[in-house]
Amino acid sequence: MLYLLDTANVKEIEKAAEVFPLAGVTTNPSIIAQEKRDFFTILKEIRAVIGDKMLHAQVIGETCEEIIRDAETLQEKIGGNLYIKVPVSTEGYKAMPRLKQLGMKVTATAIYTPGQALLAAQAGVDFTAPYLNRIDNISGMGVTVVQMITTLFKVHNMSARVLAASFKNVQQVNDVSLAGCQAITISPDILWHLAEHPLTDMSIEQFNRDWTGVYGQGKRIYNLD
């Protein structure tokens, strides 16, 4: 399982990258716009934090030619281990194989059905990104959709991987992990919730009380006499 952080907040990325084994960061136009700063500056700062880990950045162009021009600009200005996010529109499907021919890595995004994912995989993309919670919100059973996509890729021997997106809680993360999803991208809040539990905190507190009762306040293994 690959864990990616779905944010353009550089401080949040720095905080999480110090603790967790992140595979990279995903962004989209809405996430970038929330920061209200220069577009390329944000992406360059993210690249500086994560090094050569995956960075997914999305095109805005609506036609195939505009998508390709956006992608070429991103490749030129950001570069590194960059994945070009392309929505699964008619023009997006048209652009995907051309981007691959240009040597770019591609993530098909805004996916709501297994059929959309399979078409994108056949177009040669590296990742497909189904929007889990948004599917749930239209009674579409997001976890089931993810499971169907992973099954279709196995049946048809597709090399594309599933990068599930749009999560609202930790249970959804657990469910898609069991469904065979290869990667997830989640907000900083959900990542921290995934890692933490109040009973873990209680256990650590008990360990410290018991230790201090015998060995003294402030004593650690490295400074025992």
CSV table of C-alpha atoms in Angstrom, one decimal:
chain,number,residue,atom,x,y,z
A,1,MET,CA,0.0,0.0,0.0
A,2,LEU,CA,1.3,3.4,-1.0
A,3,TYR,CA,0.2,6.4,1.2
A,4,LEU,CA,0.0,9.8,-0.4
A,5,LEU,CA,-1.0,13.1,1.2
A,6,ASP,CA,-3.8,15.0,-0.6
A,7,THR,CA,-3.0,18.6,0.1
A,8,ALA,CA,-1.0,21.6,-1.2
A,9,ASN,CA,-0.4,23.0,2.3
A,10,VAL,CA,3.4,22.9,2.5
A,11,LYS,CA,3.5,23.1,6.3
A,12,GLU,CA,1.2,20.1,6.6
A,13,ILE,CA,3.3,18.1,4.2
A,14,GLU,CA,6.5,19.0,6.1
A,15,LYS,CA,4.9,17.8,9.4
A,16,ALA,CA,3.6,14.5,8.0
A,17,ALA,CA,6.8,13.8,6.0
A,18,GLU,CA,8.8,13.9,9.2
A,19,VAL,CA,6.7,11.1,10.7
A,20,PHE,CA,5.2,8.9,8.1
A,21,PRO,CA,6.5,6.8,5.1
A,22,LEU,CA,4.8,8.9,2.5
A,23,ALA,CA,5.0,7.8,-1.1
A,24,GLY,CA,4.2,11.3,-2.3
A,25,VAL,CA,1.7,14.1,-2.6
A,26,THR,CA,-1.4,14.6,-4.8
A,27,THR,CA,-2.9,18.0,-5.7
A,28,ASN,CA,-5.8,19.2,-7.8
A,29,PRO,CA,-6.9,22.7,-8.9
A,30,SER,CA,-9.3,23.1,-6.0
A,31,ILE,CA,-6.6,22.1,-3.4
A,32,ILE,CA,-4.1,24.4,-5.0
A,33,ALA,CA,-6.5,27.3,-5.1
A,34,GLN,CA,-7.2,27.0,-1.4
A,35,GLU,CA,-3.6,28.2,-0.7
A,36,LYS,CA,-4.2,31.5,-2.6
A,37,ARG,CA,-0.5,31.7,-3.7
A,38,ASP,CA,1.4,31.4,-6.9
A,39,PHE,CA,0.7,28.0,-8.5
A,40,PHE,CA,4.2,27.1,-9.5
A,41,THR,CA,5.7,28.3,-6.3
A,42,ILE,CA,3.5,25.9,-4.3
A,43,LEU,CA,4.4,22.9,-6.5
A,44,LYS,CA,8.2,23.8,-6.3
A,45,GLU,CA,8.0,24.1,-2.5
A,46,ILE,CA,6.2,20.7,-2.3
A,47,ARG,CA,8.9,19.2,-4.5
A,48,ALA,CA,11.6,20.6,-2.2
A,49,VAL,CA,9.9,19.0,0.8
A,50,ILE,CA,9.3,15.5,-0.7
A,51,GLY,CA,12.4,15.2,-2.9
A,52,ASP,CA,11.9,12.7,-5.7
A,53,LYS,CA,8.8,11.1,-4.3
A,54,MET,CA,5.7,11.2,-6.4
A,55,LEU,CA,4.0,14.5,-7.0
A,56,HIS,CA,0.7,14.4,-8.8
A,57,ALA,CA,-0.4,17.7,-10.5
A,58,GLN,CA,-3.5,18.2,-12.5
A,59,VAL,CA,-4.0,19.9,-15.9
A,60,ILE,CA,-6.7,22.6,-16.5
A,61,GLY,CA,-6.8,22.4,-20.3
A,62,GLU,CA,-10.2,21.3,-21.7
A,63,THR,CA,-9.1,20.2,-25.2
A,64,CYS,CA,-6.6,17.5,-25.9
A,65,GLU,CA,-4.1,20.1,-27.2
A,66,GLU,CA,-4.5,22.3,-24.1
A,67,ILE,CA,-4.1,19.3,-21.8
A,68,ILE,CA,-0.8,18.4,-23.6
A,69,ARG,CA,0.4,22.0,-23.4
A,70,ASP,CA,-0.4,22.1,-19.7
A,71,ALA,CA,1.4,18.8,-19.1
A,72,GLU,CA,4.5,19.9,-21.0
A,73,THR,CA,4.6,23.1,-18.9
A,74,LEU,CA,4.3,21.2,-15.7
A,75,GLN,CA,7.0,18.8,-16.8
A,76,GLU,CA,9.3,21.6,-17.7
A,77,LYS,CA,8.8,23.8,-14.6
A,78,ILE,CA,8.4,21.1,-11.9
A,79,GLY,CA,9.8,17.8,-13.3
A,80,GLY,CA,11.2,15.0,-11.2
A,81,ASN,CA,8.9,12.1,-10.3
A,82,LEU,CA,5.9,13.9,-11.7
A,83,TYR,CA,2.5,12.4,-12.5
A,84,ILE,CA,0.2,14.4,-14.8
A,85,LYS,CA,-3.4,14.1,-13.5
A,86,VAL,CA,-5.9,14.1,-16.4
A,87,PRO,CA,-9.7,13.9,-15.8
A,88,VAL,CA,-11.5,11.1,-17.7
A,89,SER,CA,-13.3,13.4,-20.1
A,90,THR,CA,-13.5,12.7,-23.8
A,91,GLU,CA,-10.6,15.0,-24.5
A,92,GLY,CA,-8.8,13.5,-21.5
A,93,TYR,CA,-9.0,10.0,-22.9
A,94,LYS,CA,-7.6,11.4,-26.2
A,95,ALA,CA,-4.7,13.0,-24.5
A,96,MET,CA,-3.6,10.1,-22.2
A,97,PRO,CA,-1.9,7.9,-24.8
A,98,ARG,CA,-0.2,11.0,-26.4
A,99,LEU,CA,1.2,12.0,-23.0
A,100,LYS,CA,2.5,8.5,-22.5
A,101,GLN,CA,4.1,8.7,-26.0
A,102,LEU,CA,5.9,11.8,-24.8
A,103,GLY,CA,7.3,9.9,-21.9
A,104,MET,CA,5.1,11.3,-19.2
A,105,LYS,CA,3.6,9.5,-16.2
A,106,VAL,CA,-0.2,9.9,-16.1
A,107,THR,CA,-2.9,9.6,-13.5
A,108,ALA,CA,-6.5,9.4,-14.7
A,109,THR,CA,-8.7,11.3,-12.2
A,110,ALA,CA,-12.3,12.1,-11.4
A,111,ILE,CA,-13.3,8.4,-11.9
A,112,TYR,CA,-16.7,7.3,-10.7
A,113,THR,CA,-17.2,3.9,-12.5
A,114,PRO,CA,-15.2,0.8,-13.2
A,115,GLY,CA,-15.7,1.3,-16.9
A,116,GLN,CA,-14.0,4.7,-16.8
A,117,ALA,CA,-11.0,3.2,-15.0
A,118,LEU,CA,-10.7,0.4,-17.4
A,119,LEU,CA,-10.8,2.7,-20.4
A,120,ALA,CA,-8.1,4.8,-18.8
A,121,ALA,CA,-5.9,1.8,-18.1
A,122,GLN,CA,-6.3,0.7,-21.7
A,123,ALA,CA,-5.1,4.2,-22.7
A,124,GLY,CA,-1.9,3.4,-20.8
A,125,VAL,CA,-2.1,5.5,-17.6
A,126,ASP,CA,-0.1,4.6,-14.6
A,127,PHE,CA,-2.7,5.3,-11.9
A,128,THR,CA,-6.5,5.6,-11.9
A,129,ALA,CA,-8.1,7.7,-9.1
A,130,PRO,CA,-11.7,6.8,-8.2
A,131,TYR,CA,-13.4,9.3,-5.9
A,132,LEU,CA,-14.5,7.1,-3.1
A,133,ASN,CA,-16.6,9.4,-0.8
A,134,ARG,CA,-18.2,11.2,-3.8
A,135,ILE,CA,-19.3,7.8,-5.1
A,136,ASP,CA,-20.8,7.0,-1.7
A,137,ASN,CA,-22.6,10.4,-1.7
A,138,ILE,CA,-24.5,9.4,-4.9
A,139,SER,CA,-25.3,5.9,-3.4
A,140,GLY,CA,-22.7,4.3,-5.6
A,141,MET,CA,-20.9,2.2,-3.0
A,142,GLY,CA,-17.4,3.5,-3.4
A,143,VAL,CA,-15.6,0.6,-1.8
A,144,THR,CA,-17.3,-1.8,-4.2
A,145,VAL,CA,-16.3,0.3,-7.1
A,146,VAL,CA,-12.7,0.2,-6.0
A,147,GLN,CA,-12.9,-3.5,-5.6
A,148,MET,CA,-14.4,-3.9,-9.1
A,149,ILE,CA,-11.6,-1.8,-10.6
A,150,THR,CA,-8.8,-3.8,-9.0
A,151,THR,CA,-10.5,-7.0,-10.1
A,152,LEU,CA,-10.9,-5.8,-13.7
A,153,PHE,CA,-7.2,-4.9,-13.8
A,154,LYS,CA,-6.2,-8.4,-12.7
A,155,VAL,CA,-8.6,-10.1,-15.1
A,156,HIS,CA,-7.3,-8.1,-18.0
A,157,ASN,CA,-3.7,-8.0,-16.9
A,158,MET,CA,-3.5,-4.2,-16.8
A,159,SER,CA,-0.4,-2.5,-15.4
A,160,ALA,CA,-2.3,0.5,-14.1
A,161,ARG,CA,-2.7,0.8,-10.4
A,162,VAL,CA,-5.6,2.1,-8.3
A,163,LEU,CA,-5.0,5.4,-6.4
A,164,ALA,CA,-8.2,5.8,-4.4
A,165,ALA,CA,-9.1,9.4,-3.4
A,166,SER,CA,-11.8,11.4,-1.7
A,167,PHE,CA,-11.9,10.0,1.8
A,168,LYS,CA,-13.9,11.2,4.8
A,169,ASN,CA,-13.0,8.7,7.5
A,170,VAL,CA,-10.5,6.0,8.5
A,171,GLN,CA,-13.0,3.2,8.0
A,172,GLN,CA,-13.1,4.0,4.3
A,173,VAL,CA,-9.3,3.8,4.2
A,174,ASN,CA,-9.4,0.4,5.9
A,175,ASP,CA,-12.1,-0.9,3.6
A,176,VAL,CA,-10.3,0.0,0.3
A,177,SER,CA,-7.1,-1.5,1.6
A,178,LEU,CA,-8.9,-4.8,2.1
A,179,ALA,CA,-10.4,-4.4,-1.4
A,180,GLY,CA,-7.0,-4.6,-2.9
A,181,CYS,CA,-6.3,-1.0,-3.6
A,182,GLN,CA,-2.6,-0.4,-4.3
A,183,ALA,CA,-2.5,3.3,-3.2
A,184,ILE,CA,-4.5,5.9,-1.4
A,185,THR,CA,-4.3,9.7,-1.1
A,186,ILE,CA,-5.8,11.2,2.1
A,187,SER,CA,-6.0,14.5,3.8
A,188,PRO,CA,-3.5,15.3,6.7
A,189,ASP,CA,-6.4,15.0,9.2
A,190,ILE,CA,-7.3,11.5,8.1
A,191,LEU,CA,-3.6,10.4,8.0
A,192,TRP,CA,-3.1,11.4,11.6
A,193,HIS,CA,-6.4,9.8,12.7
A,194,LEU,CA,-5.2,6.6,10.9
A,195,ALA,CA,-2.1,6.5,13.0
A,196,GLU,CA,-3.4,7.5,16.4
A,197,HIS,CA,-5.6,5.8,19.0
A,198,PRO,CA,-6.5,6.9,22.5
A,199,LEU,CA,-5.8,3.4,23.9
A,200,THR,CA,-2.3,3.6,22.5
A,201,ASP,CA,-1.8,6.9,24.4
A,202,MET,CA,-3.1,5.3,27.5
A,203,SER,CA,-0.7,2.3,27.1
A,204,ILE,CA,2.3,4.6,26.7
A,205,GLU,CA,1.3,6.6,29.8
A,206,GLN,CA,1.1,3.4,31.8
A,207,PHE,CA,4.5,2.3,30.6
A,208,ASN,CA,6.0,5.6,31.7
A,209,ARG,CA,4.3,5.5,35.1
A,210,ASP,CA,5.5,2.0,35.8
A,211,TRP,CA,9.1,2.8,34.6
A,212,THR,CA,9.3,6.1,36.6
A,213,GLY,CA,8.1,4.3,39.8
A,214,VAL,CA,11.1,2.1,39.7
A,215,TYR,CA,13.9,4.0,37.9
A,216,GLY,CA,13.0,7.6,38.7
A,217,GLN,CA,11.8,10.7,36.9
A,218,GLY,CA,13.6,11.6,33.7
A,219,LYS,CA,15.5,8.3,33.5
A,220,ARG,CA,15.7,6.6,30.1
A,221,ILE,CA,17.6,3.5,29.0
A,222,TYR,CA,20.3,5.7,27.5
A,223,ASN,CA,21.0,7.5,30.8
A,224,LEU,CA,20.7,4.7,33.4
A,225,ASP,CA,23.7,4.5,35.7
